[in-house]
CSV table of C-alpha atoms in Angstrom, one decimal:
chain,number,residue,atom,x,y,z
A,1,MET,CA,4.1,3.5,-5.6
A,2,ASP,CA,1.9,0.8,-4.3
A,3,SER,CA,-1.0,-1.2,-5.4
A,4,ARG,CA,-1.4,-4.5,-7.0
A,5,ARG,CA,-4.6,-5.2,-8.5
A,6,LEU,CA,-3.8,-7.4,-11.4
A,7,LEU,CA,-3.3,-11.1,-10.5
A,8,ARG,CA,-5.5,-13.7,-9.0
A,9,THR,CA,-8.3,-11.3,-8.1
A,10,SER,CA,-8.0,-7.6,-8.0
A,11,ALA,CA,-8.5,-7.7,-4.3
A,12,THR,CA,-5.5,-9.9,-3.6
A,13,ALA,CA,-3.4,-7.7,-5.8
A,14,LEU,CA,-4.4,-4.8,-3.7
A,15,ALA,CA,-2.3,-5.9,-0.9
A,16,ALA,CA,0.3,-3.3,-0.9
A,17,ALA,CA,3.4,-1.6,-1.5
A,18,GLY,CA,4.5,0.3,-4.5
A,19,LEU,CA,2.4,3.2,-3.6
A,20,ILE,CA,4.5,3.8,-0.6
A,21,LEU,CA,6.8,5.6,-3.1
A,22,SER,CA,4.2,8.0,-4.4
A,23,GLY,CA,3.5,9.9,-1.3
A,24,CYS,CA,6.7,10.7,0.6
A,25,SER,CA,8.1,14.2,0.0
A,26,GLY,CA,7.5,17.8,0.5
A,27,GLY,CA,9.4,20.9,1.6
A,28,SER,CA,10.1,24.5,1.9
A,29,ASP,CA,8.8,25.6,-1.5
A,30,ALA,CA,5.5,24.1,-0.8
A,31,ALA,CA,2.4,26.1,-1.2
A,32,ALA,CA,2.1,28.8,1.5
A,33,SER,CA,-1.6,28.2,2.3
A,34,ARG,CA,-1.2,24.7,3.9
A,35,THR,CA,-3.9,23.2,6.0
A,36,THR,CA,-2.4,22.3,9.4
A,37,ALA,CA,-3.7,19.4,11.5
A,38,PRO,CA,-2.5,19.2,15.1
A,39,ALA,CA,-0.3,16.4,16.0
A,40,PRO,CA,-2.3,13.5,17.4
A,41,ALA,CA,-2.6,13.4,21.2
A,42,SER,CA,-2.0,10.4,23.3
A,43,PRO,CA,-4.5,7.5,23.0
A,44,PRO,CA,-7.9,8.7,23.8
A,45,GLN,CA,-9.6,8.0,27.1
A,46,ALA,CA,-13.1,6.5,27.2
A,47,PRO,CA,-15.0,9.5,28.6
A,48,LYS,CA,-14.0,11.7,25.6
A,49,LEU,CA,-15.0,9.2,23.0
A,50,LYS,CA,-17.7,7.2,24.9
A,51,LYS,CA,-20.4,7.9,22.3
A,52,TYR,CA,-18.3,6.4,19.6
A,53,TYR,CA,-17.2,3.3,21.7
A,54,ASP,CA,-20.8,2.8,22.7
A,55,GLN,CA,-22.4,3.0,19.2
A,56,LYS,CA,-24.3,0.1,17.8
A,57,LEU,CA,-23.7,-1.0,14.2
A,58,LYS,CA,-26.8,-1.5,12.1
A,59,TRP,CA,-25.9,-4.4,9.8
A,60,ARG,CA,-27.6,-4.7,6.4
A,61,ASP,CA,-27.4,-6.7,3.3
A,62,CYS,CA,-24.4,-5.6,1.1
A,63,GLY,CA,-25.8,-6.9,-2.2
A,64,VAL,CA,-22.8,-9.4,-2.1
A,65,GLU,CA,-23.8,-12.9,-1.1
A,66,GLY,CA,-22.4,-13.9,2.3
A,67,PHE,CA,-21.6,-10.4,3.5
A,68,GLN,CA,-23.2,-7.7,5.7
A,69,CYS,CA,-22.4,-4.0,5.7
A,70,ALA,CA,-22.6,-1.2,8.3
A,71,THR,CA,-21.4,2.3,8.9
A,72,LEU,CA,-19.1,3.2,11.7
A,73,ARG,CA,-18.9,6.7,13.1
A,74,ALA,CA,-15.6,8.3,14.3
A,75,PRO,CA,-14.5,11.8,15.0
A,76,LEU,CA,-13.0,13.7,12.1
A,77,ASP,CA,-10.4,15.2,14.5
A,78,TYR,CA,-9.5,13.2,17.6
A,79,ALA,CA,-8.4,16.4,19.2
A,80,LYS,CA,-12.0,17.6,18.9
A,81,PRO,CA,-14.2,14.6,19.6
A,82,ASP,CA,-17.3,16.7,19.9
A,83,GLY,CA,-16.8,18.2,16.4
A,84,GLU,CA,-17.5,16.8,13.0
A,85,GLU,CA,-17.6,13.1,12.3
A,86,VAL,CA,-16.5,10.8,9.5
A,87,GLU,CA,-18.6,7.8,8.4
A,88,LEU,CA,-16.6,4.6,7.7
A,89,ALA,CA,-17.7,1.6,5.6
A,90,VAL,CA,-17.6,-1.7,7.4
A,91,SER,CA,-18.3,-5.2,6.1
A,92,ARG,CA,-18.2,-8.7,7.6
A,93,ALA,CA,-18.7,-12.3,6.8
A,94,ARG,CA,-19.9,-14.3,9.8
A,95,ALA,CA,-17.9,-17.2,11.1
A,96,THR,CA,-19.0,-20.4,9.3
A,97,GLY,CA,-18.2,-22.9,12.0
A,98,PRO,CA,-17.7,-25.6,13.2
A,99,GLY,CA,-15.6,-24.8,16.3
A,100,LYS,CA,-15.8,-22.1,19.0
A,101,ARG,CA,-16.0,-18.6,17.5
A,102,LEU,CA,-12.7,-16.7,18.3
A,103,GLY,CA,-14.1,-13.2,17.6
A,104,SER,CA,-13.5,-10.8,14.7
A,105,LEU,CA,-10.5,-10.9,12.4
A,106,LEU,CA,-9.9,-7.5,10.8
A,107,VAL,CA,-8.0,-7.4,7.4
A,108,ASN,CA,-6.3,-4.6,5.5
A,109,PRO,CA,-4.7,-5.1,2.1
A,110,GLY,CA,-2.3,-2.1,2.3
A,111,GLY,CA,-1.7,0.7,-0.1
A,112,PRO,CA,-2.2,3.0,1.6
A,113,GLY,CA,-5.4,3.5,-0.3
A,114,GLY,CA,-6.5,-0.1,-0.9
A,115,SER,CA,-10.1,-0.9,-0.1
A,116,ALA,CA,-10.3,-3.3,2.8
A,117,VAL,CA,-14.0,-3.9,2.1
A,118,GLY,CA,-13.2,-4.7,-1.5
A,119,TYR,CA,-10.4,-7.0,-0.4
A,120,LEU,CA,-12.7,-8.8,2.1
A,121,GLN,CA,-15.5,-9.3,-0.3
A,122,GLY,CA,-13.3,-10.2,-3.2
A,123,TYR,CA,-10.8,-12.4,-1.5
A,124,ALA,CA,-10.3,-12.6,2.2
A,125,GLY,CA,-13.9,-13.4,3.2
A,126,ILE,CA,-14.0,-16.3,0.7
A,127,GLY,CA,-10.4,-17.2,0.0
A,128,TYR,CA,-8.7,-17.2,3.5
A,129,PRO,CA,-8.2,-20.8,4.8
A,130,ALA,CA,-11.5,-22.4,5.7
A,131,PRO,CA,-10.4,-23.2,9.3
A,132,VAL,CA,-9.7,-19.4,9.9
A,133,ARG,CA,-13.1,-18.4,8.3
A,134,ALA,CA,-14.8,-21.0,10.4
A,135,ARG,CA,-13.7,-19.6,13.7
A,136,TYR,CA,-13.6,-15.8,13.0
A,137,ASP,CA,-16.0,-13.3,11.7
A,138,MET,CA,-14.0,-11.8,8.8
A,139,VAL,CA,-14.2,-8.0,9.0
A,140,ALA,CA,-12.9,-5.0,7.1
A,141,VAL,CA,-13.2,-1.3,7.4
A,142,ASP,CA,-12.2,1.1,4.5
A,143,PRO,CA,-9.8,3.5,6.2
A,144,ARG,CA,-10.9,7.2,6.3
A,145,GLY,CA,-10.3,8.8,2.9
A,146,VAL,CA,-10.4,5.4,1.1
A,147,ALA,CA,-13.0,3.9,-1.3
A,148,ARG,CA,-16.4,3.9,0.6
A,149,SER,CA,-15.2,5.9,3.6
A,150,GLU,CA,-15.4,9.6,2.7
A,151,PRO,CA,-12.9,9.1,-0.2
A,152,VAL,CA,-10.2,11.7,-1.0
A,153,GLU,CA,-10.7,13.0,-4.5
A,154,CYS,CA,-8.2,14.9,-6.5
A,155,LEU,CA,-8.4,14.8,-10.3
A,156,THR,CA,-11.0,13.8,-12.9
A,157,GLY,CA,-10.4,10.8,-15.2
A,158,PRO,CA,-9.1,12.9,-18.1
A,159,GLN,CA,-6.8,14.8,-15.7
A,160,MET,CA,-5.5,11.5,-14.3
A,161,ASP,CA,-4.8,10.3,-17.8
A,162,THR,CA,-2.7,13.3,-18.4
A,163,TYR,CA,-1.0,13.1,-15.0
A,164,THR,CA,0.0,9.4,-15.4
A,165,GLN,CA,1.7,10.2,-18.7
A,166,VAL,CA,3.9,13.1,-17.5
A,167,ASP,CA,7.6,12.3,-18.0
A,168,GLN,CA,9.1,11.3,-14.6
A,169,THR,CA,12.7,11.2,-15.8
A,170,PRO,CA,13.1,14.8,-16.8
A,171,ASP,CA,16.0,15.5,-19.1
A,172,ASP,CA,16.0,19.3,-18.9
A,173,SER,CA,14.6,22.2,-17.0
A,174,ALA,CA,11.5,22.3,-19.1
A,175,GLU,CA,10.6,18.7,-18.3
A,176,THR,CA,11.5,19.3,-14.6
A,177,ASN,CA,9.1,22.3,-14.5
A,178,ALA,CA,6.4,20.2,-16.2
A,179,LEU,CA,6.7,17.4,-13.6
A,180,SER,CA,6.6,19.9,-10.8
A,181,ALA,CA,3.6,21.6,-12.3
A,182,ALA,CA,1.8,18.2,-12.5
A,183,PHE,CA,2.5,17.5,-8.8
A,184,LYS,CA,1.2,21.0,-7.9
A,185,GLU,CA,-2.0,20.4,-9.9
A,186,PHE,CA,-2.5,17.1,-8.2
A,187,ALA,CA,-2.1,18.6,-4.8
A,188,ALA,CA,-4.3,21.6,-5.6
A,189,GLY,CA,-7.0,19.2,-6.8
A,190,CYS,CA,-6.9,17.3,-3.6
A,191,ALA,CA,-7.2,20.5,-1.5
A,192,LYS,CA,-10.1,21.7,-3.6
A,193,ARG,CA,-12.1,18.5,-3.6
A,194,SER,CA,-11.2,17.0,-0.2
A,195,GLY,CA,-9.9,19.9,1.9
A,196,LYS,CA,-12.0,18.9,5.0
A,197,VAL,CA,-10.8,15.4,5.3
A,198,LEU,CA,-7.3,15.8,3.9
A,199,PRO,CA,-5.5,16.7,7.2
A,200,HIS,CA,-7.2,13.8,9.0
A,201,VAL,CA,-6.3,10.6,7.1
A,202,SER,CA,-3.1,9.7,8.9
A,203,THR,CA,-2.3,6.2,10.0
A,204,VAL,CA,-2.6,7.2,13.6
A,205,GLU,CA,-6.2,8.3,13.1
A,206,THR,CA,-7.0,5.2,11.2
A,207,ALA,CA,-5.5,3.0,14.0
A,208,ARG,CA,-7.8,4.8,16.5
A,209,ASP,CA,-10.7,4.1,14.2
A,210,MET,CA,-9.8,0.4,14.3
A,211,ASP,CA,-9.9,0.5,18.1
A,212,ILE,CA,-13.4,1.9,18.1
A,213,LEU,CA,-14.4,-0.8,15.7
A,214,ARG,CA,-12.8,-3.5,17.9
A,215,ALA,CA,-14.9,-2.3,20.8
A,216,VAL,CA,-18.1,-2.0,18.9
A,217,LEU,CA,-17.7,-5.5,17.6
A,218,GLY,CA,-17.5,-6.7,21.2
A,219,ASP,CA,-13.8,-7.9,21.0
A,220,ARG,CA,-11.6,-7.4,24.1
A,221,LYS,CA,-8.5,-7.6,21.9
A,222,LEU,CA,-7.8,-7.0,18.2
A,223,ALA,CA,-7.1,-9.9,15.9
A,224,TYR,CA,-5.7,-8.5,12.6
A,225,VAL,CA,-4.0,-9.4,9.3
A,226,GLY,CA,-2.3,-6.5,7.6
A,227,ALA,CA,-0.4,-6.6,4.3
A,228,SER,CA,2.3,-4.2,3.2
A,229,TYR,CA,1.2,-0.7,4.4
A,230,GLY,CA,-1.3,-2.6,6.5
A,231,THR,CA,1.7,-3.7,8.6
A,232,PHE,CA,2.5,-0.1,9.5
A,233,LEU,CA,-1.2,0.3,10.4
A,234,GLY,CA,-1.1,-2.8,12.6
A,235,ALA,CA,2.2,-1.8,14.2
A,236,THR,CA,0.8,1.7,14.9
A,237,TYR,CA,-2.2,0.2,16.5
A,238,ALA,CA,0.1,-1.9,18.7
A,239,GLU,CA,2.0,1.2,19.7
A,240,LEU,CA,-1.1,3.1,20.7
A,241,PHE,CA,-2.9,0.2,22.4
A,242,PRO,CA,-0.4,-2.5,23.4
A,243,ASP,CA,-2.8,-4.0,26.0
A,244,ARG,CA,-5.5,-4.5,23.3
A,245,VAL,CA,-3.3,-6.5,21.0
A,246,GLY,CA,-4.5,-10.0,20.3
A,247,ARG,CA,-3.2,-11.9,17.3
A,248,LEU,CA,-1.5,-9.6,14.8
A,249,VAL,CA,-0.1,-10.8,11.5
A,250,LEU,CA,2.0,-8.2,9.7
A,251,ASP,CA,2.8,-9.6,6.3
A,252,GLY,CA,5.2,-7.7,3.9
A,253,ALA,CA,6.4,-5.4,6.7
A,254,MET,CA,7.3,-1.8,6.5
A,255,ASP,CA,10.0,-0.3,8.8
A,256,PRO,CA,8.6,2.7,10.7
A,257,SER,CA,12.0,3.9,11.7
A,258,LEU,CA,13.0,5.0,8.2
A,259,SER,CA,12.8,8.5,6.7
A,260,ALA,CA,10.8,9.1,3.6
A,261,LEU,CA,14.0,9.3,1.6
A,262,ASP,CA,15.3,6.0,2.9
A,263,LEU,CA,11.9,4.2,2.4
A,264,ASN,CA,11.7,5.3,-1.2
A,265,ARG,CA,15.3,4.4,-2.0
A,266,ASP,CA,15.0,1.0,-0.2
A,267,GLN,CA,11.8,0.2,-2.1
A,268,THR,CA,13.5,1.2,-5.3
A,269,GLY,CA,16.1,-1.5,-4.5
A,270,GLY,CA,13.4,-3.9,-3.9
A,271,PHE,CA,12.0,-3.5,-7.3
A,272,GLU,CA,15.4,-4.0,-8.8
A,273,THR,CA,15.8,-7.3,-6.9
A,274,SER,CA,12.4,-8.4,-8.3
A,275,PHE,CA,13.3,-7.3,-11.8
A,276,ARG,CA,16.5,-9.3,-11.8
A,277,ALA,CA,14.6,-12.3,-10.6
A,278,PHE,CA,12.1,-11.8,-13.5
A,279,ALA,CA,15.1,-11.3,-15.9
A,280,ALA,CA,16.7,-14.5,-14.7
A,281,ASP,CA,13.5,-16.4,-15.4
A,282,CYS,CA,13.0,-14.6,-18.7
A,283,ILE,CA,16.4,-15.3,-20.3
A,284,ARG,CA,15.8,-19.1,-19.8
A,285,LYS,CA,13.0,-18.9,-22.3
A,286,PRO,CA,13.6,-18.7,-26.1
A,287,ASP,CA,10.9,-16.0,-26.6
A,288,CYS,CA,12.3,-13.6,-23.9
A,289,PRO,CA,11.9,-10.1,-25.4
A,290,LEU,CA,15.0,-9.0,-23.4
A,291,GLY,CA,17.3,-11.6,-25.0
A,292,THR,CA,18.7,-14.8,-23.7
A,293,GLU,CA,22.3,-13.8,-23.0
A,294,SER,CA,22.4,-12.8,-19.3
A,295,VAL,CA,20.6,-10.9,-16.6
A,296,ASP,CA,22.9,-7.9,-17.1
A,297,ALA,CA,22.2,-7.9,-20.8
A,298,ALA,CA,18.5,-8.1,-20.1
A,299,THR,CA,18.8,-5.1,-17.7
A,300,GLU,CA,20.5,-3.1,-20.5
A,301,ALA,CA,17.7,-4.1,-22.9
A,302,MET,CA,15.1,-3.0,-20.5
A,303,LYS,CA,16.8,0.4,-20.0
A,304,LYS,CA,17.1,0.8,-23.8
A,305,PHE,CA,13.4,0.1,-24.2
A,306,PHE,CA,12.5,2.8,-21.6
A,307,ARG,CA,14.8,5.3,-23.4
A,308,ASP,CA,13.2,4.4,-26.8
A,309,VAL,CA,9.6,4.9,-25.6
A,310,ASP,CA,10.7,8.1,-23.9
A,311,ALA,CA,12.0,9.4,-27.2
A,312,LYS,CA,9.1,8.0,-29.3
A,313,PRO,CA,6.0,6.7,-27.5
A,314,VAL,CA,4.4,3.5,-28.9
A,315,PRO,CA,0.8,3.3,-30.2
A,316,THR,CA,-1.7,1.4,-28.0
A,317,GLY,CA,-4.8,1.4,-30.2
A,318,GLU,CA,-6.4,4.3,-28.3
A,319,SER,CA,-5.7,8.0,-27.8
A,320,ARG,CA,-3.1,7.3,-25.0
A,321,GLU,CA,0.3,6.4,-26.3
A,322,LEU,CA,2.8,4.3,-24.3
A,323,GLY,CA,5.6,6.6,-23.1
A,324,GLU,CA,8.2,5.9,-20.5
A,325,SER,CA,6.1,6.7,-17.5
A,326,LEU,CA,3.2,4.3,-18.4
A,327,ALA,CA,5.7,1.7,-19.6
A,328,THR,CA,7.6,1.8,-16.3
A,329,THR,CA,4.4,1.6,-14.3
A,330,GLY,CA,3.3,-1.4,-16.4
A,331,VAL,CA,6.6,-3.3,-15.7
A,332,ILE,CA,6.5,-2.4,-12.0
A,333,ALA,CA,2.9,-3.6,-11.8
A,334,ALA,CA,4.1,-7.1,-12.8
A,335,MET,CA,6.8,-7.2,-10.2
A,336,TYR,CA,4.3,-7.8,-7.4
A,337,ASP,CA,3.6,-11.4,-8.3
A,338,GLU,CA,5.6,-13.8,-10.3
A,339,GLY,CA,2.4,-15.1,-11.7
A,340,ALA,CA,2.3,-11.9,-13.9
A,341,TRP,CA,5.7,-12.6,-15.5
A,342,PRO,CA,4.3,-14.4,-18.5
A,343,GLN,CA,1.9,-11.5,-19.1
A,344,LEU,CA,4.8,-9.1,-18.8
A,345,ARG,CA,6.9,-11.1,-21.3
A,346,GLU,CA,4.1,-11.0,-23.8
A,347,ALA,CA,3.4,-7.3,-23.2
A,348,LEU,CA,7.1,-6.4,-23.7
A,349,THR,CA,7.3,-8.4,-26.8
A,350,ARG,CA,4.3,-6.6,-28.3
A,351,ALA,CA,5.5,-3.2,-27.1
A,352,ILE,CA,9.0,-3.7,-28.7
A,353,GLY,CA,7.1,-4.7,-31.9
A,354,GLY,CA,5.1,-1.4,-31.8
A,355,ASP,CA,2.0,-2.3,-29.9
A,356,GLY,CA,1.9,-0.8,-26.4
A,357,SER,CA,-1.6,-2.1,-25.4
A,358,GLY,CA,-0.4,-4.9,-23.2
A,359,LEU,CA,1.9,-2.7,-21.0
A,360,LEU,CA,-0.9,0.0,-20.9
A,361,ALA,CA,-3.3,-2.6,-19.6
A,362,LEU,CA,-0.8,-3.5,-16.8
A,363,ALA,CA,-0.4,0.2,-16.0
A,364,ASP,CA,-4.1,0.7,-15.9
A,365,SER,CA,-4.5,-2.2,-13.5
A,366,TYR,CA,-1.9,-0.6,-11.2
A,367,TYR,CA,-3.7,2.8,-11.2
A,368,GLU,CA,-7.2,1.1,-10.9
A,369,ARG,CA,-8.3,2.8,-14.1
A,370,GLU,CA,-11.6,1.5,-15.4
A,371,ALA,CA,-12.5,0.9,-19.1
A,372,ASP,CA,-14.7,4.0,-19.1
A,373,GLY,CA,-11.7,6.2,-18.1
A,374,THR,CA,-12.6,6.7,-14.5
A,375,TYR,CA,-10.2,5.9,-11.6
A,376,ALA,CA,-10.7,4.5,-8.2
A,377,ASN,CA,-9.4,6.8,-5.4
A,378,LEU,CA,-6.4,4.6,-4.6
A,379,MET,CA,-3.7,7.0,-5.9
A,380,PHE,CA,-5.4,10.0,-4.2
A,381,ALA,CA,-5.7,8.3,-0.8
A,382,ASN,CA,-2.2,6.9,-1.2
A,383,ALA,CA,-0.6,10.3,-1.5
A,384,ALA,CA,-2.9,11.8,1.2
A,385,VAL,CA,-1.9,9.2,3.8
A,386,ASN,CA,1.8,9.1,2.9
A,387,CYS,CA,2.1,12.9,2.9
A,388,LEU,CA,0.8,13.1,6.5
A,389,ASP,CA,2.7,10.1,7.9
A,390,LEU,CA,6.3,11.3,7.3
A,391,PRO,CA,8.2,14.6,6.8
A,392,PRO,CA,9.2,15.2,3.2
A,393,ALA,CA,12.0,13.4,1.4
A,394,TYR,CA,12.9,16.6,-0.5
A,395,THR,CA,12.5,20.3,-0.3
A,396,GLY,CA,12.4,20.7,-4.1
A,397,PRO,CA,13.7,19.5,-7.5
A,398,ALA,CA,17.3,20.3,-6.6
A,399,ASP,CA,17.2,17.8,-3.8
A,400,VAL,CA,15.9,15.1,-6.2
A,401,GLU,CA,18.8,15.8,-8.7
A,402,LYS,CA,21.2,15.2,-5.8
A,403,ALA,CA,19.5,12.0,-4.8
A,404,VAL,CA,19.1,10.5,-8.3
A,405,PRO,CA,22.6,8.8,-8.4
A,406,SER,CA,21.9,6.9,-5.1
A,407,PHE,CA,18.5,5.8,-6.5
A,408,GLU,CA,20.2,4.7,-9.8
A,409,LYS,CA,22.7,2.7,-7.7
A,410,ALA,CA,19.8,1.0,-5.9
A,411,SER,CA,18.1,0.3,-9.3
A,412,PRO,CA,19.7,0.9,-12.7
A,413,VAL,CA,16.3,0.1,-14.2
A,414,PHE,CA,13.9,2.1,-12.1
A,415,GLY,CA,16.1,4.5,-10.1
A,416,ALA,CA,15.7,7.8,-11.7
A,417,GLY,CA,11.9,7.6,-12.2
A,418,LEU,CA,11.3,6.5,-8.6
A,419,ALA,CA,13.5,9.2,-7.3
A,420,TRP,CA,11.4,11.8,-9.0
A,421,ALA,CA,8.1,10.1,-8.0
A,422,ALA,CA,8.9,11.0,-4.4
A,423,LEU,CA,8.7,14.7,-5.2
A,424,ASN,CA,4.9,14.8,-5.2
A,425,CYS,CA,4.4,15.8,-1.5
A,426,THR,CA,6.6,18.8,-1.9
A,427,TYR,CA,3.5,20.8,-2.8
A,428,TRP,CA,1.1,19.0,-0.5
A,429,PRO,CA,-1.6,21.2,1.2
A,430,ALA,CA,-1.7,19.4,4.5
A,431,ARG,CA,1.4,19.4,6.8
A,432,PRO,CA,2.8,16.0,7.9
A,433,THR,CA,1.8,14.9,11.4
A,434,GLY,CA,4.0,11.8,11.8
A,435,HIS,CA,7.7,11.2,12.0
A,436,PRO,CA,10.0,8.2,11.6
A,437,HIS,CA,10.5,6.3,14.8
A,438,ARG,CA,11.0,2.8,16.2
A,439,ILE,CA,7.9,1.0,17.3
A,440,THR,CA,8.4,-1.3,20.3
A,441,ALA,CA,4.8,-1.7,21.6
A,442,GLU,CA,6.0,-2.7,25.0
A,443,GLY,CA,3.5,-5.1,26.8
A,444,ALA,CA,1.8,-6.3,23.6
A,445,ALA,CA,1.1,-10.0,23.1
A,446,PRO,CA,3.3,-11.9,20.5
A,447,ILE,CA,3.1,-10.2,17.1
A,448,LEU,CA,4.0,-12.2,13.9
A,449,VAL,CA,6.0,-10.3,11.3
A,450,VAL,CA,6.3,-11.9,7.9
A,451,GLY,CA,8.9,-11.1,5.3
A,452,THR,CA,9.6,-12.3,1.7
A,453,THR,CA,13.3,-12.4,0.6
A,454,ARG,CA,12.7,-11.0,-2.9
A,455,ASP,CA,9.7,-8.8,-2.1
A,456,PRO,CA,9.7,-5.9,-4.6
A,457,ALA,CA,7.7,-3.4,-2.6
A,458,THR,CA,8.6,-4.0,1.0
A,459,PRO,CA,12.2,-5.2,1.1
A,460,TYR,CA,13.0,-8.2,3.3
A,461,HIS,CA,15.2,-6.2,5.7
A,462,TRP,CA,12.2,-4.1,6.6
A,463,ALA,CA,10.6,-7.2,8.1
A,464,GLN,CA,13.8,-8.0,9.9
A,465,SER,CA,13.9,-4.5,11.4
A,466,LEU,CA,10.3,-4.3,12.5
A,467,ALA,CA,10.4,-7.8,14.1
A,468,ALA,CA,13.5,-6.6,16.0
A,469,GLN,CA,11.9,-3.3,17.1
A,470,LEU,CA,8.7,-4.9,18.5
A,471,SER,CA,9.2,-6.1,22.0
A,472,SER,CA,7.1,-9.2,21.2
A,473,GLY,CA,7.9,-9.5,17.5
A,474,THR,CA,8.5,-12.9,15.9
A,475,LEU,CA,9.9,-13.1,12.4
A,476,LEU,CA,8.7,-15.6,9.8
A,477,THR,CA,10.6,-15.7,6.5
A,478,TYR,CA,9.4,-16.8,3.0
A,479,GLU,CA,12.3,-17.5,0.7
A,480,GLY,CA,10.8,-16.5,-2.6
A,481,ASP,CA,9.5,-13.9,-5.0
A,482,GLY,CA,6.5,-11.6,-4.9
A,483,HIS,CA,4.8,-9.2,-2.5
A,484,THR,CA,3.7,-10.7,0.8
A,485,ALA,CA,3.5,-14.4,1.6
A,486,TYR,CA,0.2,-15.5,3.2
A,487,GLY,CA,-2.0,-17.3,0.8
A,488,ARG,CA,0.5,-17.4,-2.0
A,489,GLY,CA,1.1,-21.1,-2.2
A,490,SER,CA,3.5,-21.9,0.6
A,491,ASP,CA,2.0,-24.6,2.9
A,492,CYS,CA,4.8,-23.8,5.4
A,493,ILE,CA,3.8,-20.1,5.6
A,494,ASP,CA,0.1,-20.7,5.7
A,495,THR,CA,0.3,-23.4,8.3
A,496,ALA,CA,2.4,-21.2,10.6
A,497,ILE,CA,0.1,-18.3,10.3
A,498,ASN,CA,-3.1,-20.4,10.6
A,499,THR,CA,-1.7,-22.0,13.8
A,500,TYR,CA,-1.0,-18.6,15.2
A,501,LEU,CA,-4.4,-17.2,14.4
A,502,LEU,CA,-6.3,-20.2,15.6
A,503,GLU,CA,-4.2,-21.2,18.7
A,504,GLY,CA,-2.3,-18.1,19.5
A,505,THR,CA,1.1,-19.8,19.2
A,506,PRO,CA,3.5,-18.0,16.9
A,507,PRO,CA,6.2,-20.0,15.0
A,508,THR,CA,9.7,-20.1,16.4
A,509,ASP,CA,11.4,-16.7,15.8
A,510,GLY,CA,13.5,-16.9,12.7
A,511,LYS,CA,11.5,-19.8,11.1
A,512,ARG,CA,12.1,-19.9,7.3
A,513,CYS,CA,9.9,-21.4,4.6
A,514,SER,CA,10.2,-21.8,0.8
C-alpha cells in the first residue's frame, strides 16, 4: 500500500509508502498472454537520445499562481529511441531570491503513483523552507504513467468501489477465489486501457526521464528531494548516472536489495510499530475507543473490531458499507502521520457505535477517491510500477497461505490482510524488468539518506541499509513517528537538510534528531 493524502495538504500526504505493498507479486499461474518489455540497457549515450536531450521546453501559465508548466518528451521504449514517445507533465516555480540561484531542485512525493506536479503546486513549491525556494527553481515531473503523464488507467469508479471492498482476509476457498478474481479483473483492466504504456513505467525508465529533464533545464548535476518510493527513484538515478549526482535527499528510504516478499513483510511490521505507538497514545486518553488498559489490550480490541466488521459491515450513510477491507485501509491511512490520530480515534469511536462514515472517509483519502465517485490513478500507477520493478512475491494463493503466519508475526493487527494484498501482481500483464540488488552508486557525490525510527511505511532499518549500500551515503535519523521527516516539525532535521541543499555539506554520518 502506499499513499497519504489526508493530513496537512493532500500533497504532503502523498509522500509515500503504503502503496509499496500493493504491487509486488506475481507468478507461474499468471495470464499466458503477458506483454514483455526488454530489460533496460545500460545508460543511454547522447547520440541515440540527442533529440531528447536537446529539446526546448515551452513554458506556459499553469492556471496556478506562481507556477509554470511545460511538456517533456521522452522515448516510450529506451531500447527503441526512434520509436514512439511519451509526453511528461513538468511544472516549476522560479527561484524567489535573494542569493545566487543554485539551479533546479526536483521533488518527488513517492507512491509509486503520487503526482509530483500536484505535490509541487500543493506543497513543495510554497511550503519548502524559504531559503531553499529562494535559491532553487522548484521543479517536478509526473513520472510516466502517473497523473498528467500518460496515466495508467485500469478500472472505472464503480469498479474501483467494488474492488476496494473485496475481502482481503479470505476465510475459505470461495473468498480466496473471489480475491483472486478481483486481482485478475484489475490486471485485465490495466491491459485493456493502458496496454501500450504498461511495460514502460519502470523506475529505471523514470530515472532516465529525469536525466533528460536535468539536461533540458540546463543543470550539470541533479539536485533532488525524494520521499518514500521517491528514494528508490533517486537511488536508481544515482546508480545509472553517478557522475551527474548533485545534492540528493532520500527521505523515508526504501531498501533496493530486498525481495518483494521481504519488502512487503517488513512494511507490515512498520505498520504494526506505528499502530502500537498510536495505541500507546490512545490508551492515555479517557475516550480511547480501544480501552485504557494496555497496548496489548488495545491491539486485541482492534483485531476484534476488524473481525466484527468482517462478519457484519457497518453502515456509512451511503451505498458502500464499511467492511474489514475498507476499515483496515482507513486505519492504515492514519498511520502515516501522528497528526491523524485524533481523527482516527473519533472515526473508530463512531464505527464501533455503528457509523462507519469516518473510517470510510479515511479510506477514501488513501485511495484518492473523489466525492463524485471517481478515483485518481494513484492505485493503478502504483501497481504498474511495482509489478515491473521486482519479481513476484508469490506464484499463487497457496504461497500466500504459507506466508500468512510470518506476516501475522510481523503484525498481529494487519498481517493477514497485507500478506494477501501482495498477491495482485500474480496476474499482471507485463513481466517484471527489475530485480532486487544493492545500489552503491560508486563515484557519486555525498547522498543524504533520512530515516524515521517509527516510520510505518518505510521501516527505519531500510534507511540504515540504503545509507550503508551507497558508497557516499550519509544517514540522518529522526527519532519519532510518522512517514518521512523533512518538513514535519523537527528543526534539527530541517536545518541539516537545508544546510546540505544550500551549501552541499551533509550532516555527520549517524546524526540523530528528535
